[in-house]
Short mmCIF file of C-alpha atoms and ligand atoms in Angstrom, two decimals:
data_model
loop_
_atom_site.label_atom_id
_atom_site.label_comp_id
_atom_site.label_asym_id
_atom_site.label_seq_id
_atom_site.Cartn_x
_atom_site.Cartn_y
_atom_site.Cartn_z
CA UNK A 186 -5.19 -5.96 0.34
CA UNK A 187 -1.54 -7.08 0.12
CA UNK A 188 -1.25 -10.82 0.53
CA UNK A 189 1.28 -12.17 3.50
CA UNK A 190 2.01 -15.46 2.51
CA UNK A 191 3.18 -16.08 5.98
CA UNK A 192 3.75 -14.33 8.96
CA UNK A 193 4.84 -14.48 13.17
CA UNK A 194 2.02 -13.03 14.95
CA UNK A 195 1.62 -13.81 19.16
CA UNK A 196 3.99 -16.67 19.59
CA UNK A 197 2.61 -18.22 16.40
CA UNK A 198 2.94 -18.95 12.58
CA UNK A 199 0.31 -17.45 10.63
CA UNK A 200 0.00 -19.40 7.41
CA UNK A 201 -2.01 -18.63 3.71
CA UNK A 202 -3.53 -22.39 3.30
CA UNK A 203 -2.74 -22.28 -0.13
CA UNK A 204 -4.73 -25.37 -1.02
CA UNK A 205 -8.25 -23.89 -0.34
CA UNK A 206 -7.24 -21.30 -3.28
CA UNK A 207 -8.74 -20.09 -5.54
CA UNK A 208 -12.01 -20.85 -3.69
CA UNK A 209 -11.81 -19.65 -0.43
CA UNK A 210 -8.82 -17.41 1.53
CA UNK A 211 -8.17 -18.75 4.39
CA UNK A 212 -5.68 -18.08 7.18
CA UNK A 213 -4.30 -21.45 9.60
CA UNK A 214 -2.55 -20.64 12.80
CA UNK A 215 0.70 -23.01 14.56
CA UNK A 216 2.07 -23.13 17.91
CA UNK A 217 3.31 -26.41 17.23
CA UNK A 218 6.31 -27.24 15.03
CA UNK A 219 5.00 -30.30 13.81
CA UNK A 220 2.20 -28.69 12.56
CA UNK A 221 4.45 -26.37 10.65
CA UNK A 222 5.88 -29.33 9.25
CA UNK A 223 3.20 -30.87 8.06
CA UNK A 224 1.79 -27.59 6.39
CA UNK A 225 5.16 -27.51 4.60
CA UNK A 226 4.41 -31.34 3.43
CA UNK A 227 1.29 -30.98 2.25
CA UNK A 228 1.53 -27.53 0.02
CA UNK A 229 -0.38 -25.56 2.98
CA UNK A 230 2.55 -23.48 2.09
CA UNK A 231 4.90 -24.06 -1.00
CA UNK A 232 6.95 -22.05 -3.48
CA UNK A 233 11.04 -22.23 -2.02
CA UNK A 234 11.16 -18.69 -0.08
CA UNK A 235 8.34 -19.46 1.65
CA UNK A 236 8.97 -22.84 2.72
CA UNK A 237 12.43 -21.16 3.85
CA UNK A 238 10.72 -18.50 5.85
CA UNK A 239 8.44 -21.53 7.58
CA UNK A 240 11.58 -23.82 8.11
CA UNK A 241 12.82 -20.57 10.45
CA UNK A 242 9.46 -19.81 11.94
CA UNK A 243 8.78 -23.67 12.70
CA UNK A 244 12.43 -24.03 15.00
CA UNK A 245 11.00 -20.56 16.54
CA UNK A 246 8.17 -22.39 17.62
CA UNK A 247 10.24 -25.56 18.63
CA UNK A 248 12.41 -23.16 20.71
CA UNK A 249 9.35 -21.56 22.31
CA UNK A 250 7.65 -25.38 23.11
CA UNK A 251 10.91 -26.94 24.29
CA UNK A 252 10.74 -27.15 28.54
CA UNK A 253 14.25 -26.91 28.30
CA UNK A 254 16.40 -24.91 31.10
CA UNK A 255 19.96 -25.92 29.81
CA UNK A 256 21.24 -24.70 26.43
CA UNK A 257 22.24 -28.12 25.42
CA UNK A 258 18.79 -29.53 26.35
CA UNK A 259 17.31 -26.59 23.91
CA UNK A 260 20.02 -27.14 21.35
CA UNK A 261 19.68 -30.82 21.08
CA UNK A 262 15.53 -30.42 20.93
CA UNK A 263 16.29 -27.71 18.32
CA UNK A 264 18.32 -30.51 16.15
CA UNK A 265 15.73 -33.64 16.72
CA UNK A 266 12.37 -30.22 14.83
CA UNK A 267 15.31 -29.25 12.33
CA UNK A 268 15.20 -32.89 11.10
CA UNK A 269 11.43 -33.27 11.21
CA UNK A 270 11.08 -29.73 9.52
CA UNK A 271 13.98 -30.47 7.05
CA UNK A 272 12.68 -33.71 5.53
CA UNK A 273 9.61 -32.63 4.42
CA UNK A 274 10.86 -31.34 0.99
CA UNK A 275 13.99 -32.04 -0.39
CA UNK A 276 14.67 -29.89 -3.35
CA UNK A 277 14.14 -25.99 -2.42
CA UNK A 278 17.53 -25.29 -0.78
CA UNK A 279 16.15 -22.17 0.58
CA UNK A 280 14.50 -24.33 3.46
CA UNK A 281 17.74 -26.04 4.52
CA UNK A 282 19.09 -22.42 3.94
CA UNK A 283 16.31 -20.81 6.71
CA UNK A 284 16.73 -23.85 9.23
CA UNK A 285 20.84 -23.65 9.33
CA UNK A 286 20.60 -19.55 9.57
CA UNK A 287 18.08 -19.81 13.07
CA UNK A 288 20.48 -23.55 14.22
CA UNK A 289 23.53 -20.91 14.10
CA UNK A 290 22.07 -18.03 15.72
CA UNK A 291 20.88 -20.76 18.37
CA UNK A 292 24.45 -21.71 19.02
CA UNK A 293 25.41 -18.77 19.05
CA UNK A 294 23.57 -17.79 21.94
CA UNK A 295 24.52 -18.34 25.59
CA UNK A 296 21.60 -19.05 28.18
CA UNK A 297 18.24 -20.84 27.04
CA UNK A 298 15.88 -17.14 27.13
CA UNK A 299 18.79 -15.82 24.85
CA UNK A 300 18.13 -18.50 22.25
CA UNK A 301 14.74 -18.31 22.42
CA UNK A 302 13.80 -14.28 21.91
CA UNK A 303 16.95 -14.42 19.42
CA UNK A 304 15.37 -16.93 16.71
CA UNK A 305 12.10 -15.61 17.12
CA UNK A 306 13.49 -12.13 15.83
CA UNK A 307 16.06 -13.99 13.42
CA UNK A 308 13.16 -15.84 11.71
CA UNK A 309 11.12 -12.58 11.96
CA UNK A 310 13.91 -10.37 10.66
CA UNK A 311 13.95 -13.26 7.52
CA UNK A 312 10.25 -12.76 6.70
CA UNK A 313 11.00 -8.36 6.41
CA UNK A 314 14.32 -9.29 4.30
CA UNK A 315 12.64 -11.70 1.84
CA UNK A 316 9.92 -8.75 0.87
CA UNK A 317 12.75 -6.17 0.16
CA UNK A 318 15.08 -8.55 -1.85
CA UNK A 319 12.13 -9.42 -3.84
CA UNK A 320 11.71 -5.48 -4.43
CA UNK A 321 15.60 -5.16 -5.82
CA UNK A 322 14.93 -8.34 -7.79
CA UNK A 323 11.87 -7.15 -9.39
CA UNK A 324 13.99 -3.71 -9.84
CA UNK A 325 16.84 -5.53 -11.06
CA UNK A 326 14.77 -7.74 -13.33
CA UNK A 327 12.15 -4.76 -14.84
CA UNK A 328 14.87 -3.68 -17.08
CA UNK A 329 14.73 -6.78 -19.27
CA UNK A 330 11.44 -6.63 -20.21
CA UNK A 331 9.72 -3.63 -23.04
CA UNK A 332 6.59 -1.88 -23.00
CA UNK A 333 3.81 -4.04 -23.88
CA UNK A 334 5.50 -7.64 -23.24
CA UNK A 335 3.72 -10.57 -22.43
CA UNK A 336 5.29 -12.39 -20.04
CA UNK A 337 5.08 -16.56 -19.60
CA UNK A 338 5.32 -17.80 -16.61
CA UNK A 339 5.17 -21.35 -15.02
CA UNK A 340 3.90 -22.53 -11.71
CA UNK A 341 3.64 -19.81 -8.52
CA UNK A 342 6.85 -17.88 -8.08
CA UNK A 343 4.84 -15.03 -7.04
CA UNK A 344 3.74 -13.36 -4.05
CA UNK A 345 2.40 -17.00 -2.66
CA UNK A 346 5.77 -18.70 -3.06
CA UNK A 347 7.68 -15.66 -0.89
CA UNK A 348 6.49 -14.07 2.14
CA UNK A 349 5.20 -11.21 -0.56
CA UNK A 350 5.63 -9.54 -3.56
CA UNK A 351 7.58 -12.72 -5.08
CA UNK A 352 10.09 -13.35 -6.98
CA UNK A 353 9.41 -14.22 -11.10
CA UNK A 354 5.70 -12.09 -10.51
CA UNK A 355 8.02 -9.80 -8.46
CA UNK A 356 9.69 -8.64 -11.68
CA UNK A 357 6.49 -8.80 -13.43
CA UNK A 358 4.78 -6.47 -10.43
CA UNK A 359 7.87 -4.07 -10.94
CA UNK A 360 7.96 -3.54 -14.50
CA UNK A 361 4.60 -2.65 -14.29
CA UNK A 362 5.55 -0.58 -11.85
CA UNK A 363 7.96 1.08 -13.92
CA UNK A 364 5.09 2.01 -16.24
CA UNK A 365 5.30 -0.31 -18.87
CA UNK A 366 2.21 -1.83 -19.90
CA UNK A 367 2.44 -6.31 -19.65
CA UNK A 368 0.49 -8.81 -20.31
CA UNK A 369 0.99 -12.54 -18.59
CA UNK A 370 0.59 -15.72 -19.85
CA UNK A 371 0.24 -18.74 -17.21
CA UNK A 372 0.41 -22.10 -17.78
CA UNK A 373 -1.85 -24.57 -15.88
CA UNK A 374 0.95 -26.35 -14.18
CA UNK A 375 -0.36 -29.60 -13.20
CA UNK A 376 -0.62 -31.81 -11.80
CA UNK A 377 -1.74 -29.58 -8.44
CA UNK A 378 -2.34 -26.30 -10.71
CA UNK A 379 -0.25 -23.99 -8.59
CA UNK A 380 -0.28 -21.71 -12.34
CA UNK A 381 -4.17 -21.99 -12.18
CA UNK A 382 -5.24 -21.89 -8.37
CA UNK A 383 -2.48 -19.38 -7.51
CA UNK A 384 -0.54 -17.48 -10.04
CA UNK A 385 -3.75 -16.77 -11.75
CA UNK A 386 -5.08 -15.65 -8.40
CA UNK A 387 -3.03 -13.39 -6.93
CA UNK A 388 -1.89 -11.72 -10.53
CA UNK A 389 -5.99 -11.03 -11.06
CA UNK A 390 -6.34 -9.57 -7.18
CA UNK A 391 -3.73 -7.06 -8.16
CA UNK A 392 -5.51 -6.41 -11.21
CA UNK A 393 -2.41 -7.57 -13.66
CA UNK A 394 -3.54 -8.79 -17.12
CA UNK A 395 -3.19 -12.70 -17.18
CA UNK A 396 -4.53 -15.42 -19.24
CA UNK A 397 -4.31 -19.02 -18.59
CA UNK A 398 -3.29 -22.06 -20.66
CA UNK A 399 -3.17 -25.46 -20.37
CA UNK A 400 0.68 -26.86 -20.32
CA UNK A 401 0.05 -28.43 -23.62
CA UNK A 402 -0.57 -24.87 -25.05
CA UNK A 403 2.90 -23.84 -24.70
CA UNK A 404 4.41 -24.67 -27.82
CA UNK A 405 1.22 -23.25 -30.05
CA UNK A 406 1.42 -19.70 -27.73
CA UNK A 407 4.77 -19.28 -28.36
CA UNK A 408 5.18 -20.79 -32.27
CA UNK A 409 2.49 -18.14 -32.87
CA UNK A 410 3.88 -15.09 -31.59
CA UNK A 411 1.94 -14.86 -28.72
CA UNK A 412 4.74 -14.87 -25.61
CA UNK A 413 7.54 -12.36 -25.82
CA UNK A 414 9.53 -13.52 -22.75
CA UNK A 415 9.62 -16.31 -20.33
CA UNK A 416 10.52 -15.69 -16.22
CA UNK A 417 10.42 -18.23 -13.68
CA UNK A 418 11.42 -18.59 -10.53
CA UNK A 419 13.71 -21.70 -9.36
CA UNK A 420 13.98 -24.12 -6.36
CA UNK A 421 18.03 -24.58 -6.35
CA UNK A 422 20.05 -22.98 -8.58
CA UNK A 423 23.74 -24.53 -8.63
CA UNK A 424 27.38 -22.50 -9.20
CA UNK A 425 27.11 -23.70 -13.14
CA UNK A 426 23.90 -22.42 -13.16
CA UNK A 427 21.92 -25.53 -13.83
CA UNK A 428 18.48 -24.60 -12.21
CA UNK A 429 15.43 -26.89 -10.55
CA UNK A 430 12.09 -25.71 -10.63
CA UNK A 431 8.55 -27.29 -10.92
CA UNK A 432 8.37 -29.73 -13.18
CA UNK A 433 7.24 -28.60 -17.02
CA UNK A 434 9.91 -25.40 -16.68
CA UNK A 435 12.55 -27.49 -18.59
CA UNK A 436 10.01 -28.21 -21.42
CA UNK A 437 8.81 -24.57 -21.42
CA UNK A 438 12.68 -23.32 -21.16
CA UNK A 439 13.30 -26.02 -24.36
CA UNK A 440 10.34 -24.43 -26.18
CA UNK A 441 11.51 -20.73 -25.83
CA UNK A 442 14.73 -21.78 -27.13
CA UNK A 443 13.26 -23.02 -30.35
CA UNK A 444 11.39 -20.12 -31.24
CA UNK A 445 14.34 -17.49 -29.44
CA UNK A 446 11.89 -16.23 -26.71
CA UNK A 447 14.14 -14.65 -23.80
CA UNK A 448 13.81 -16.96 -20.85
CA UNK A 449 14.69 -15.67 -17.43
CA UNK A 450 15.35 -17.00 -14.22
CA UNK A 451 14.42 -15.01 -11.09
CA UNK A 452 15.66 -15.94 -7.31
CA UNK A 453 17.19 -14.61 -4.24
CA UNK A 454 20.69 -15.71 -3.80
CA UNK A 455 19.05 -17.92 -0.41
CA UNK A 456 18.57 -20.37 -3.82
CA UNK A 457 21.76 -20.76 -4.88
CA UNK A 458 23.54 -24.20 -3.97
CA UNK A 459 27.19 -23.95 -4.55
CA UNK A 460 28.19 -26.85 -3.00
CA UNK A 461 26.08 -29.44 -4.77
CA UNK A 462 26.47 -30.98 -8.28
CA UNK A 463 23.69 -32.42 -10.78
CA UNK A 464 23.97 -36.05 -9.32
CA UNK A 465 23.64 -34.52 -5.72
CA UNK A 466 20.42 -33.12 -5.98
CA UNK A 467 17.11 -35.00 -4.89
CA UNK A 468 14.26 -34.25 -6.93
CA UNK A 469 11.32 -34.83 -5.11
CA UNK A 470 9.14 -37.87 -5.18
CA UNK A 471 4.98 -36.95 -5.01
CA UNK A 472 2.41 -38.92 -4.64
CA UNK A 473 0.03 -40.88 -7.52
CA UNK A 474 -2.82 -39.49 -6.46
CA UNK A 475 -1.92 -35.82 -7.40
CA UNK A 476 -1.67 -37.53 -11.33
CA UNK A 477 -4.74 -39.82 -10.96
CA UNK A 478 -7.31 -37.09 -10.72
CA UNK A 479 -7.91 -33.48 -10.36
CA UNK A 480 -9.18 -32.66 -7.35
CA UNK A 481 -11.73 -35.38 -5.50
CA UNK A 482 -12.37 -36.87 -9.19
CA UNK A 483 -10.29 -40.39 -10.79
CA UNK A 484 -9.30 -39.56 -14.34
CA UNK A 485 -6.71 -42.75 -14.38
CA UNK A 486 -7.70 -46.25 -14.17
CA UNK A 487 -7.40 -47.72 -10.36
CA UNK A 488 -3.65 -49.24 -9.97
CA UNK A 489 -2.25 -47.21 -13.12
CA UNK A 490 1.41 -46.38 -12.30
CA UNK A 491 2.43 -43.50 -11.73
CA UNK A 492 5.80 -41.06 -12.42
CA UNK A 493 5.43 -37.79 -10.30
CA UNK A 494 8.50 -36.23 -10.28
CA UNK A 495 7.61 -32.90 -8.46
CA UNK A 496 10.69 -31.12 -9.90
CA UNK A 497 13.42 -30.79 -13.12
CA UNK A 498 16.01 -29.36 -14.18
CA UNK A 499 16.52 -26.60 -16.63
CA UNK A 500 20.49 -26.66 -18.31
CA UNK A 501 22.18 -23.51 -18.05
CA UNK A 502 22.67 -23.62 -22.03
CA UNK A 503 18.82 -23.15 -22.01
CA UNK A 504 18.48 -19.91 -19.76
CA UNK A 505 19.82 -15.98 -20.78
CA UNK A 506 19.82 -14.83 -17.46
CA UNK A 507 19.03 -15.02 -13.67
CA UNK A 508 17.57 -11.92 -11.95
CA UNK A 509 18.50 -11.60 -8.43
CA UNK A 510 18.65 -9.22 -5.66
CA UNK A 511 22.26 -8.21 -6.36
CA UNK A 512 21.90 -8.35 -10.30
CA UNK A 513 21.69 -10.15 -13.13
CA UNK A 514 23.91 -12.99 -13.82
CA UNK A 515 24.50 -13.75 -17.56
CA UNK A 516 25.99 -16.99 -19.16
CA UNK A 517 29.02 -18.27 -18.65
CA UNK A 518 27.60 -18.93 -15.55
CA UNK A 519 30.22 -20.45 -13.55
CA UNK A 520 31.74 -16.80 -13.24
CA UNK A 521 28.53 -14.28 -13.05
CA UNK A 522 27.24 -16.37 -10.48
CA UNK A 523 30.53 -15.98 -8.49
CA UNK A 524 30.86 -12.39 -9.04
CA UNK A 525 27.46 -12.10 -7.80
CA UNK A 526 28.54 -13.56 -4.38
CA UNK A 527 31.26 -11.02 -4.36
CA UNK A 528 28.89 -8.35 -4.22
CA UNK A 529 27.23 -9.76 -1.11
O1 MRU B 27 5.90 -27.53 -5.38
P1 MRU B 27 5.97 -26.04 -5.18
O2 MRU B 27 4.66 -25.36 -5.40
O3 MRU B 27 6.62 -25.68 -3.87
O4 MRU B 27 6.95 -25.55 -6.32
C1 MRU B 27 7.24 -24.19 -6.38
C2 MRU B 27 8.11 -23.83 -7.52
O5 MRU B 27 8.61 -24.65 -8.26
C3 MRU B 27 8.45 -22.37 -7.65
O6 MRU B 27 8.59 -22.01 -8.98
C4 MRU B 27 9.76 -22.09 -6.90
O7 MRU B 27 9.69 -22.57 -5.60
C5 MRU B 27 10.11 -20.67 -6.91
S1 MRU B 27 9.09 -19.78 -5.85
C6 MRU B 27 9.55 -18.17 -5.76
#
């Protein structure tokens, strides 16, 4: 069975809840915005396409709950969920990205039905896209990597994190695909184990070799010969090519670099920011409790602080490429990244 991270089914969101994985697969269903919102909060959903994707579908479902009968009525409702939907993660673009795509199409419209049936299918029309450019990206992407790699990766950036097929574990699916024979290695990622409870997960359902290490494990894997290449995926990626993703990937990308391990970058262009600089981004405060314990259990002392940055970022110097739907952009950055946006 393919896994659909999320999807639009009868005037509702159909959501993965990602944080009964590994144990249990279980599907939640929204006809409230809010409750989209609050998914997106509390990692129900996570990983930046999908959180995109969710932004869209939640101001569907605003559109469809609004009692509105005059387009600025709708319009100005539609504003009020983009806020709620919009604040509750700061750092993946890609959700600012899906909530400004269905706001336009909104304005675009003329009469209040018109809005309505035209971000439902916009938002729907983004779930089909983000599956196919997550095909050319793992096409695009397949060609650097040999026959019997084995491939680190960090955190979820797979099928999960994207409506399906994913974008870092996209490449990975599709040079398997290609017939070469890989091997994954997956780090832990805590503190809420997306690596673990996810990437392991879906990369063992579609029977893909994958073992799992602890974060601390990645220097010894990689000073012993036992990681080839490195592909992640990212949350923002700016115009110099300076690139947020869960936190750990800058230590992992720092790592590679000492022992010259290849480490890749995979995302759809929905990721890039080319407006913002490094002192504009917001990395993303999370709460203690995620670093006090694992699960239900306390493995810090009551009233420790706490620093749980939920993002960092990885210096272009650090990266050899970033795989994306309309190729691969190489360093200097500042000027594959533009040509990239040509091709669009
Ligand atoms: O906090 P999360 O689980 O939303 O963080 C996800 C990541 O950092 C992913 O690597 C990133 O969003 C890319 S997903 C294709």
């Amino acid at each position: 069975m393919v896994l659909r991270t999320v999807e639009w089914k009868d005037n509702s969101v159909v959501m993965i809840d990602q944080t009964k994985l590994p144990n249990t697969l279980e599907y939640v269903t929204y006809t409230d915005y809010n409750q989209v919102a609050d998914a997106i909060r509390n990692l129900v959903v996570r990983g930046a396409p999908a959180i995109g994707v969710s932004g869209a579908f939640g101001l569907a479902l605003a559109a469809l709950q609004s009692d509105a009968t005059e387009k600025d009525e709708l319009i100005s409702f539609l504003e009020n969920s983009k806020k709620i939907l919009f604040e509750t993660r700061p750092t993946a673009v890609n959700l600012a990205w899906g909530l400004n795509k269905i706001m336009q199409v909104a304005n675009q419209a003329i009469t209040v039905d018109e809005i309505r049936t035209n971000v439902v299918e916009t938002a729907k029309k983004m779930a089909e896209e983000d599956i196919q450019i997550n095909m050319a990206m793992g096409k695009n992407g397949s060609e650097l990597f040999d026959d019997n790699d084995t491939i680190m990766t960090h955190c979820n950036a797979g099928a999960l994190a994207t409506v399906g097929y994913g974008t870092a574990l996209g490449v990975i699916r599709a040079t398997k695909d290609s017939g070469k024979n890989v091997k994954v290695i997956a780090t832990e990622t805590r503190p809420v184990q997306q690596g673990s409870r996810l990437t392991a997960f879906e990369l063992k359902h579609d029977g893909i070799n994958v073992s799992l290490i602890p974060d601390t494990a990645v220097g010894y894997t990689m000073a012993n010969g036992l990681v080839n290449k490195v592909v992640v995926g990212a949350d923002r990626i700016l115009r110099t090519g300076h690139v947020y993703n869960k936190i750990g990937t800058y230590q992992v990308a720092t790592m590679a670099k000492q022992h010259n391990i290849p480490f890749y970058v995979a995302a759809p262009l929905s990721t890039f920011d080319l407006e913002s600089r490094p002192e504009d981004v917001i990395i993303e405060q999370r709460k203690a409790s995620e670093v006090t314990g694992i699960g239900d259990k306390r493995t810090a002392p009551d009233g420790i602080d706490v620093i749980n940055p939920a993002f960092d970022m990885t210096p272009p110097g650090l990266i050899s490429g970033i795989i994306t739907e309309n190729g691969i952009a190489k360093p200097p950055y500042e000027e594959s990244i533009k040509k990239l946006f040509k091709a669009n």
